[in-house]
XYZ file of C-alpha atoms in Angstrom:
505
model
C 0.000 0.000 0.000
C 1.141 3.477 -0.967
C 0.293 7.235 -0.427
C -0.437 8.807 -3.220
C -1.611 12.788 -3.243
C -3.368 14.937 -6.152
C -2.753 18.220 -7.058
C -5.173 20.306 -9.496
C -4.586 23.282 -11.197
C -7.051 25.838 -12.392
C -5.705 27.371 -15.129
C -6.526 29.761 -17.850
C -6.221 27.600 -20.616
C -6.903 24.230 -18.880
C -7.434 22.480 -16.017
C -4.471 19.939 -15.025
C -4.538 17.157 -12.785
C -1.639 14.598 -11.534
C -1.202 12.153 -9.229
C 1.671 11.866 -6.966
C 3.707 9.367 -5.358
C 4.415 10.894 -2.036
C 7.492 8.796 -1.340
C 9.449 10.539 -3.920
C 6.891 12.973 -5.023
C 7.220 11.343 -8.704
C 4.219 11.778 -11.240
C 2.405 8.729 -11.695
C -0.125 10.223 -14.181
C -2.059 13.002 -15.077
C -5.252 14.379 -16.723
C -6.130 17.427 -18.435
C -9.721 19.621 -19.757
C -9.711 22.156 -21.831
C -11.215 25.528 -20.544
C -13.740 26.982 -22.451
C -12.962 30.462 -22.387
C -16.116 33.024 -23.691
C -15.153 36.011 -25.584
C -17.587 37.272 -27.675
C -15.915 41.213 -28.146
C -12.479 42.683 -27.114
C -12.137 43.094 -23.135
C -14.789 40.593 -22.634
C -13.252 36.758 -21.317
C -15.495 34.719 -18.740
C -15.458 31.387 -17.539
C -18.929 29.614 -16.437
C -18.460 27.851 -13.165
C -20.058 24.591 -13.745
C -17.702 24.306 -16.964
C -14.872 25.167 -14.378
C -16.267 22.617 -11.658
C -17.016 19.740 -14.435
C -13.231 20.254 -15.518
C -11.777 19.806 -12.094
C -14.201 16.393 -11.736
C -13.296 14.948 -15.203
C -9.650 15.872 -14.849
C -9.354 14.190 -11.692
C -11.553 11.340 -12.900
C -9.099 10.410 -15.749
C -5.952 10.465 -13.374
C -7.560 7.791 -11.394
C -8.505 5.773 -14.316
C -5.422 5.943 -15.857
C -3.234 5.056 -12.815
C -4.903 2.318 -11.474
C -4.330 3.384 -7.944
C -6.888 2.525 -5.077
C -8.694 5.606 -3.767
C -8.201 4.443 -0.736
C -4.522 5.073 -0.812
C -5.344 8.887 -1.785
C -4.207 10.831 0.937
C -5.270 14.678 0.237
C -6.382 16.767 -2.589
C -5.257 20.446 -3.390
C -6.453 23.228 -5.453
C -5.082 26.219 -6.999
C -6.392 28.607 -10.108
C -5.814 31.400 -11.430
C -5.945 34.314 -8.974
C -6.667 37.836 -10.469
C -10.160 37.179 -11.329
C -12.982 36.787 -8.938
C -16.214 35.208 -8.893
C -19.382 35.380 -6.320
C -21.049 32.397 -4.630
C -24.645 32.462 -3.021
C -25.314 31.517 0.907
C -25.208 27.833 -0.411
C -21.716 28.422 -1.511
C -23.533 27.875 -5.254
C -22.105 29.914 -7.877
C -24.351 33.306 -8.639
C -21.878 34.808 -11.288
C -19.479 33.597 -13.901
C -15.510 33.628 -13.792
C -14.996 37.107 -14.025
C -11.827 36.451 -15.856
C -8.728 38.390 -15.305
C -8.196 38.784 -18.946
C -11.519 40.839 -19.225
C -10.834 44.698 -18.507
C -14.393 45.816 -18.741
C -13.990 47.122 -15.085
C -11.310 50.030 -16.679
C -13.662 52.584 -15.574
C -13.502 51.605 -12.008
C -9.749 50.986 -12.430
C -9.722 54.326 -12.669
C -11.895 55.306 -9.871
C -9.723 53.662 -7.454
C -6.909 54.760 -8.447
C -7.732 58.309 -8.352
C -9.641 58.134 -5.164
C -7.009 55.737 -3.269
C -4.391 54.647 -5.666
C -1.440 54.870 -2.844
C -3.469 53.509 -0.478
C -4.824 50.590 -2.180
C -1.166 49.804 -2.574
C 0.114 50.117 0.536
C -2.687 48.168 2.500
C -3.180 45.203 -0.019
C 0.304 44.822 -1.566
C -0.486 45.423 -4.814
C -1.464 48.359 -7.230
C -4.798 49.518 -8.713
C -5.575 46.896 -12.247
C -7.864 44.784 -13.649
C -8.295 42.424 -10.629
C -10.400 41.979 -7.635
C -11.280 45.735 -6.283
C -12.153 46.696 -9.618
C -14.034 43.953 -10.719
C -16.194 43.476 -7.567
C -17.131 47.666 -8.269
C -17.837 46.913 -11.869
C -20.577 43.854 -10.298
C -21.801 46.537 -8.149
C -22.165 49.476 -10.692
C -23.307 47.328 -13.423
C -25.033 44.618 -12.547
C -26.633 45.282 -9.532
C -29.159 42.897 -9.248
C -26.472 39.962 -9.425
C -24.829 41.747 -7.018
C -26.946 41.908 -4.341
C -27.580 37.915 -5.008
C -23.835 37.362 -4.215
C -23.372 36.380 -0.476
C -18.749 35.907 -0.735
C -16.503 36.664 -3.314
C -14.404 34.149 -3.885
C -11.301 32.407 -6.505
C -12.191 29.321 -8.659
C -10.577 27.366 -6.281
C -12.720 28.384 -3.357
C -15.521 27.570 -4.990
C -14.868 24.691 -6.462
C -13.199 23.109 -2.752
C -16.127 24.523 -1.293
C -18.361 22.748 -3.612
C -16.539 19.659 -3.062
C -16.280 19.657 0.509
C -20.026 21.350 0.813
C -19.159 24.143 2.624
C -21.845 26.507 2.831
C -21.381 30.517 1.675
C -20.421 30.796 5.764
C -17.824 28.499 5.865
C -16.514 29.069 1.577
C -13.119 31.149 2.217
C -10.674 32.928 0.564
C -7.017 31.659 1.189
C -4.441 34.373 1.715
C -2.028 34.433 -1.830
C -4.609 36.017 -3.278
C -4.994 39.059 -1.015
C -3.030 41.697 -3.509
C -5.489 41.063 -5.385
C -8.139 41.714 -3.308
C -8.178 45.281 -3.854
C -9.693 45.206 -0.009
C -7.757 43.225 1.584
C -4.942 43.898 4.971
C -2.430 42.038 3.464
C 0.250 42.446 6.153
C -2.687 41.861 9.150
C -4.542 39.291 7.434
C -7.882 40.547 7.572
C -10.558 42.628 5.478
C -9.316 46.777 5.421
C -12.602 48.731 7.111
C -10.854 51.699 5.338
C -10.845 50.396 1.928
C -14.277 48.931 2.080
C -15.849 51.956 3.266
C -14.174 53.920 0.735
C -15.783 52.364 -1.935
C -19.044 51.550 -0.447
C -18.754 47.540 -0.258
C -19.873 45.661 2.419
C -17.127 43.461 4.334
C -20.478 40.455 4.509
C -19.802 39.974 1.152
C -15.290 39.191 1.636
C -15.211 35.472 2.219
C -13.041 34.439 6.025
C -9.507 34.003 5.094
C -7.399 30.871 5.174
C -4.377 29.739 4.746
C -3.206 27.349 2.268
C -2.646 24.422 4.485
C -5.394 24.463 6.352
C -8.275 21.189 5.414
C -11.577 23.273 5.067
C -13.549 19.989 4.323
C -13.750 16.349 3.224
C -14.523 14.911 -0.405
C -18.727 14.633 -0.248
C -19.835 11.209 -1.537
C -21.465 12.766 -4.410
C -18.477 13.986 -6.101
C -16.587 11.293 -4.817
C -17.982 9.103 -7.341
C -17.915 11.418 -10.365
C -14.142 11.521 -9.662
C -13.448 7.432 -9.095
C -11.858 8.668 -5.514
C -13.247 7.588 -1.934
C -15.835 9.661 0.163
C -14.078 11.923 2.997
C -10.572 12.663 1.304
C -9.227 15.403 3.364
C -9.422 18.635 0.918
C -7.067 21.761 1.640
C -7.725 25.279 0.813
C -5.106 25.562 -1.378
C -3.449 28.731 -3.472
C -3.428 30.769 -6.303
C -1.446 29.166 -9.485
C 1.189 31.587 -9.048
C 1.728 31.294 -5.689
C 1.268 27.538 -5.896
C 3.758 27.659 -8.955
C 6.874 29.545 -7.318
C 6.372 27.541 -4.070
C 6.141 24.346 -6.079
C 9.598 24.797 -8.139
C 11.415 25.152 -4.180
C 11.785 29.099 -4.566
C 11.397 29.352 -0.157
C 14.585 30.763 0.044
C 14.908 34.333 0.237
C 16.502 36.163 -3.031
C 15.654 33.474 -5.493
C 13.698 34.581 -8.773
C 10.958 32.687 -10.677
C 10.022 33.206 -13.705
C 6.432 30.666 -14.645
C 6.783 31.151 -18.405
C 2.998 30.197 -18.667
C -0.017 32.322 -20.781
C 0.611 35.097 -18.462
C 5.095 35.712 -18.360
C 5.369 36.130 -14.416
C 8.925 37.219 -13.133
C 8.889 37.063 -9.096
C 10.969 36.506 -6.335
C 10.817 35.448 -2.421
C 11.800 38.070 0.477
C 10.876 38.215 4.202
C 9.723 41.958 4.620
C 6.574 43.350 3.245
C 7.462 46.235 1.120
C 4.222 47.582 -0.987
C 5.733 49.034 -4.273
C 3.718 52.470 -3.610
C 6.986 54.305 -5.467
C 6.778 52.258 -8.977
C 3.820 50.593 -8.735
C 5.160 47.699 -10.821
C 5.656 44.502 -7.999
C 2.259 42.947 -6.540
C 3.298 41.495 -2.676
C 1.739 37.950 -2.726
C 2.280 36.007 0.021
C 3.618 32.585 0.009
C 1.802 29.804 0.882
C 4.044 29.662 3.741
C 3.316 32.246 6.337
C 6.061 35.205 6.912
C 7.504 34.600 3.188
C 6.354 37.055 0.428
C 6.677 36.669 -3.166
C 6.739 40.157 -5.255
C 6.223 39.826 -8.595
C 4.767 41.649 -11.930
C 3.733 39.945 -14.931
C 3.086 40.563 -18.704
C -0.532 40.214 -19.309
C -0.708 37.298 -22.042
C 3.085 37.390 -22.591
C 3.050 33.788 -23.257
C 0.237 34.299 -25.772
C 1.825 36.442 -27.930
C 4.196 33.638 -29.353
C 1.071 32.046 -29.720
C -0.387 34.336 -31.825
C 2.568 34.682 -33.859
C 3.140 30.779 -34.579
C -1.276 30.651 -35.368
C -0.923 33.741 -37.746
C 2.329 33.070 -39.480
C 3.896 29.850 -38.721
C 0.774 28.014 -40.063
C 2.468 26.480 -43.405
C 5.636 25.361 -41.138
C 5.713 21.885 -40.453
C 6.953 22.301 -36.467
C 6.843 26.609 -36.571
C 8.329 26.561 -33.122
C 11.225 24.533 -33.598
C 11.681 25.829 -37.216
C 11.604 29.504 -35.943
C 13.604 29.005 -32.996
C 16.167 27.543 -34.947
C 16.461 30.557 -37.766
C 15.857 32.990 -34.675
C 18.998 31.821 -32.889
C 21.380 32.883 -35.422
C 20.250 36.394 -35.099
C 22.333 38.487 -32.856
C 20.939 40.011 -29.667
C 18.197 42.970 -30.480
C 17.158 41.162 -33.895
C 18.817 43.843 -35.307
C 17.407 46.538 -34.076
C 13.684 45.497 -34.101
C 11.834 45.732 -30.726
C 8.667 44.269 -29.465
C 6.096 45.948 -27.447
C 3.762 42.609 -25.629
C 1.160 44.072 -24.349
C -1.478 43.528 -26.745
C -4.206 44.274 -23.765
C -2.569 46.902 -22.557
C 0.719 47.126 -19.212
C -0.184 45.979 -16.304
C 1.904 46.548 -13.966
C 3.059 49.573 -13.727
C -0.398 49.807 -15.221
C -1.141 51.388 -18.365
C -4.245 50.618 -20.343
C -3.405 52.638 -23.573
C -0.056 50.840 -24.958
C -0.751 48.192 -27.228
C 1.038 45.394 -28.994
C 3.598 46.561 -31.797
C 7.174 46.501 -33.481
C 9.361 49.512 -33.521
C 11.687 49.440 -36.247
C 10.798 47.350 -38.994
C 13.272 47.142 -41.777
C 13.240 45.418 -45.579
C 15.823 43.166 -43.931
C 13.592 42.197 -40.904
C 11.874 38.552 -41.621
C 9.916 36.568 -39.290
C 12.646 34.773 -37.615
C 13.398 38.092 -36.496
C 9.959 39.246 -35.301
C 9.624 35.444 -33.467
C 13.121 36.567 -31.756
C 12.063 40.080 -30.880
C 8.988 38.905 -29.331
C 10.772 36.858 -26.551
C 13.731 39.916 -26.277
C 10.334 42.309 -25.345
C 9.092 39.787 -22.656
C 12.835 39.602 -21.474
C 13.410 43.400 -21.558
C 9.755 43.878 -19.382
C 11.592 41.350 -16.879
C 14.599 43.666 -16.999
C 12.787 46.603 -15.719
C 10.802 44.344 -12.757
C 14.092 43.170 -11.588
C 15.760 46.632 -11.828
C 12.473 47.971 -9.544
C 13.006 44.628 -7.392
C 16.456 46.140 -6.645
C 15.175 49.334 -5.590
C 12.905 47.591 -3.299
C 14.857 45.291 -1.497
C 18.418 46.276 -1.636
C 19.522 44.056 0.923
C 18.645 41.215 -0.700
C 20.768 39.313 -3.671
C 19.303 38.391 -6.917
C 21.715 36.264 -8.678
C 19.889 33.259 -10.025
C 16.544 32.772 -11.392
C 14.365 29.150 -11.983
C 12.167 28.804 -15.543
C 9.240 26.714 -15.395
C 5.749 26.467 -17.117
C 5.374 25.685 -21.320
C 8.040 28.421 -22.246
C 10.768 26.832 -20.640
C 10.517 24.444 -23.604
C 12.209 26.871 -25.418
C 16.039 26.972 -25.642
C 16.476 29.893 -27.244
C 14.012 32.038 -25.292
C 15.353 30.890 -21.796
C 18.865 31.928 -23.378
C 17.541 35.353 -23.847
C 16.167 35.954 -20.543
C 19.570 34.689 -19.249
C 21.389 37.220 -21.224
C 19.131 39.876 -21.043
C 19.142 39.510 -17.177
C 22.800 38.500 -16.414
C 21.647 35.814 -14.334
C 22.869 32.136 -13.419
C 19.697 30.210 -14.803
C 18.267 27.036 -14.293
C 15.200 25.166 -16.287
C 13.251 22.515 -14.128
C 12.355 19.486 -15.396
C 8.978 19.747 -14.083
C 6.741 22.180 -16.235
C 3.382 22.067 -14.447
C 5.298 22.884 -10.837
C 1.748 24.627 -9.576
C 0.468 20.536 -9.655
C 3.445 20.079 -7.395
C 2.931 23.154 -5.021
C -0.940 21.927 -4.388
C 0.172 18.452 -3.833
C 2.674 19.384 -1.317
C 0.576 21.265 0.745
C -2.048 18.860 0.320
C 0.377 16.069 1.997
C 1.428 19.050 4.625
C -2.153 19.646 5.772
C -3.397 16.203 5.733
C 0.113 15.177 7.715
C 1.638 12.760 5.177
C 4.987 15.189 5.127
C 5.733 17.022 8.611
C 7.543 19.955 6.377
C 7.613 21.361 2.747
C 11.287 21.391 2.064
C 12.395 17.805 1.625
C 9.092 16.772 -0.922
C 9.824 20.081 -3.051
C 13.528 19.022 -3.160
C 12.779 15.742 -4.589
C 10.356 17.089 -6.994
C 12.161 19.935 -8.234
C 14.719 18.420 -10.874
C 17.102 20.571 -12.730
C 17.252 19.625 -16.698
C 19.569 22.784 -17.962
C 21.543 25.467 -16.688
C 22.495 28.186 -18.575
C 24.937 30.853 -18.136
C 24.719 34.621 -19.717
C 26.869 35.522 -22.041
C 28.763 39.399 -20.814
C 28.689 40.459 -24.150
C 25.324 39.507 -25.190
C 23.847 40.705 -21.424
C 26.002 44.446 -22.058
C 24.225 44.653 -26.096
C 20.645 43.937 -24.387
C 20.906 46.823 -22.231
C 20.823 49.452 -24.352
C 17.518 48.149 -26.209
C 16.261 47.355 -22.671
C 16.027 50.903 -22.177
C 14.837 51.711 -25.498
C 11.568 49.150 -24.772
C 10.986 51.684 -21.548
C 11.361 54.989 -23.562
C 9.419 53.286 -26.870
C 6.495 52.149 -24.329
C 6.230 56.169 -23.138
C 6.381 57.555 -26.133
C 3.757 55.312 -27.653
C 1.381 56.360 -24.900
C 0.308 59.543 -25.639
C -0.437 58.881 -29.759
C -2.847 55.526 -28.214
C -4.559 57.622 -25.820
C -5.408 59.857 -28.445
C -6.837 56.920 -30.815
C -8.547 55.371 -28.170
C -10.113 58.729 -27.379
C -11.720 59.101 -31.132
């Protein structure tokens, strides 16, 4: 008989499941659904929660039909998902409104209003600056669609909801577990509770924030109900769980303070660990989250849908290639640094952090020369050079602290060439994990630390977090990059003003 935990990840453009063996915290199998994101105009992406709660079930469902384990040997289940959107639940913990998606930046308008009527603030108490995430989103409910809003009884993160709806928990007992408090646009990040100041503010009432937990804590057992949609056994202990960054950069064994992360996923998310709470009120660029374990933070900033944009290149013009990423990647490498003078803006749905809603996506520079192995290279250079400028502000922040090493994970660390870029473009020692998905590892762990199967975090993350490259930047290359690293900063203000004009017409 073994002990075998699962850890489930919410994420934007799937929901992943694996089972692990807790003796050496080695992947026995894993499942994956789809998400079914809803767009139907730009700014607009939901979720709908039963496709979100059906995904978790089936995902699960096929792990456990695959591996041929016993439910009986499951220990613990743990949940993370993505964590700048927000969704309500009713006093049954039942969902009353969609994912609210953190891609959709309908709530601009109240962006605004926050930021004008408590930008600093906002920052200060919850860690993170005024953008498209909980605060604003929660207002835009309120303003907009006020009948739904008076229906919701907690605000909550997929994974709330869905644990809750797992375990049963009523809209009493459904929480909100603490990585997700920058977010919260209401939140006391530093005392762990709701901010009266904040709430008041903006004329939201604290019934509707959802009790905080923390990560480790088991907020419920596996119902019978579910139990059988998912092939497991009735009364598996269930955690609260984190956000998928959070869950991500714990996962990968960055607990030690000064290490960098960067989760090359949909969203490109550079962040590090540090013991002191310092809200970026000066740049308002790093977002505190706390890490799953208590007195650690993580800052971090992220490009939103940096990830996608290679995406949307290889769709659009890699279609007639054969294998477009390895093809390009190839033709790209041969290119010196700064694809000859061609830069890349990323943020096709505008900055967010420092946040600006009026740059767009766009290359600077285009020449007859230029070809598409060069765009492809520039693309990753402009995610590299926005990491440049949140380590620079990182600096600033913590001074005391050293930042000479940084760990790649998620589906972009497939790439050799980009994770040679962000090497060179940040001077720093760098090491590619094995394990891409290390969010399923993060929930599994604490999963096995609530539950008791591990009495601490550090020895299952070591065993799970295997090394399969190390790269180290080139001077020359890292001394080139600067000067277009500064040129993406001064490009990115100067396009401002001529897209706030457009966008004003």
């Amino acid at each position: 008989m073994g002990t075998y935990l699962i850890g489930v990840d919410i994420g934007t453009q799937g929901t992943k499941a694996a089972l692990f063996d807790a003796q050496d915290m080695s992947v026995v199998c894993t499942g994956f659904r789809e998400s079914v994101l809803i767009q139907p105009k730009t700014g607009e992406v939901w979720q709908e929660a039963d496709d979100i709660f059906g995904s978790v079930l089936g995902a699960v469902r096929e792990v456990m039909d695959q591996s041929g384990v016993d439910s009986c040997e499951v220990a613990a289940i743990g949940i993370d998902s993505q964590m700048a959107g927000i969704m309500g639940v009713d006093e049954q913990g039942e969902a009353v409104t969609y994912y609210d998606s953190w891609l959709d930046s309908r709530c601009e308008e109240y962006v605004e209003l926050m930021r004008k009527t408590a930008g600093r603030e906002i920052t200060s108490i919850t860690g993170g600056p005024v953008t498209y995430t909980h605060g604003p989103k929660i207002l835009w409910w309120k303003g907009e669609k006020p009948d739904i809003y008076r229906r919701i009884f907690k605000f909550v993160l997929p994974h709330g909801y869905v644990t809750g709806k797992l375990a049963g928990l009523t809209g009493d007992e459904i929480y909100f577990d603490y990585t997700g408090m920058q977010y919260s646009g209401f939140g006391d990040n530093k005392h762990l509770k709701w901010s009266e100041e904040l709430l008041n503010e903006f004329q939201v009432s604290g019934d509707k924030m959802a009790r905080i937990a923390a990560p480790f804590e088991i907020v419920g057992k596996l119902k019978k109900e579910y139990a059988g949609d998912m092939h497991l056994r009735e009364g598996i202990p269930l955690v609260a769980g984190s956000g998928d960054t959070s869950a991500s950069v714990f996962g990968a064994g960055v607990v030690e303070r000064g290490q960098l992360m960067d989760c090359a996923g949909t969203a490109s998310v550079l962040c590090s660990v540090v013991d002191e709470y310092v809200p970026d009120v000066e740049y308002k660029t790093m977002t505190m989250m706390r890490s799953p374990v208590d007195g650690l933070w993580m800052p971090l900033a992220y490009v939103n849908g940096g990830g996608q944009c290679l995406s949307w290149f290889v769709s659009e013009f890699g279609g007639h290639l054969e294998n477009p990423y390895e093809e390009l990647s190839n033709k790209a490498c041969l290119l010196p640094p700064g694809s000859e003078d061609l830069l890349f803006i990323p943020h096709f749905a505008g900055r967010v952090l420092p946040n600006n809603p009026y740059v767009k996506g766009s290359f600077l520079g285009l020449d007859w020369k230029h070809t598409k192995n060069h765009m492809y290279r520039a693309i990753m250079e402009g995610i590299a050079y926005e990491y440049h400028y949140y380590l620079e502000v990182m600096k600033k922040l913590f001074p005391s602290n050293r930042f000479d090493s940084i760990r790649i994970m998620g589906g972009g660390a497939r790439s050799e060439l980009f994770n040679k870029i962000k090497a060179d473009v940040l001077g720093l020692k760098t090491s590619v994990l094995d394990m891409e998905d290390t969010a399923l590892v993060g929930s599994a762990v604490i999963a096995g630390v609530g539950a008791g199967v591990f009495k601490d975090y550090r020895e299952p993350l070591e065993q799970a977090g295997r090394v399969k490259e190390r790269i180290a930047p080139d001077a020359a290359a890292h001394a080139a990059y600067g000067r277009y690293a500064d040129l993406y900063l001064e490009a990115i203000e100067a396009q401002t003003p001529v897209y706030r004009k457009w966008k004003s017409k």
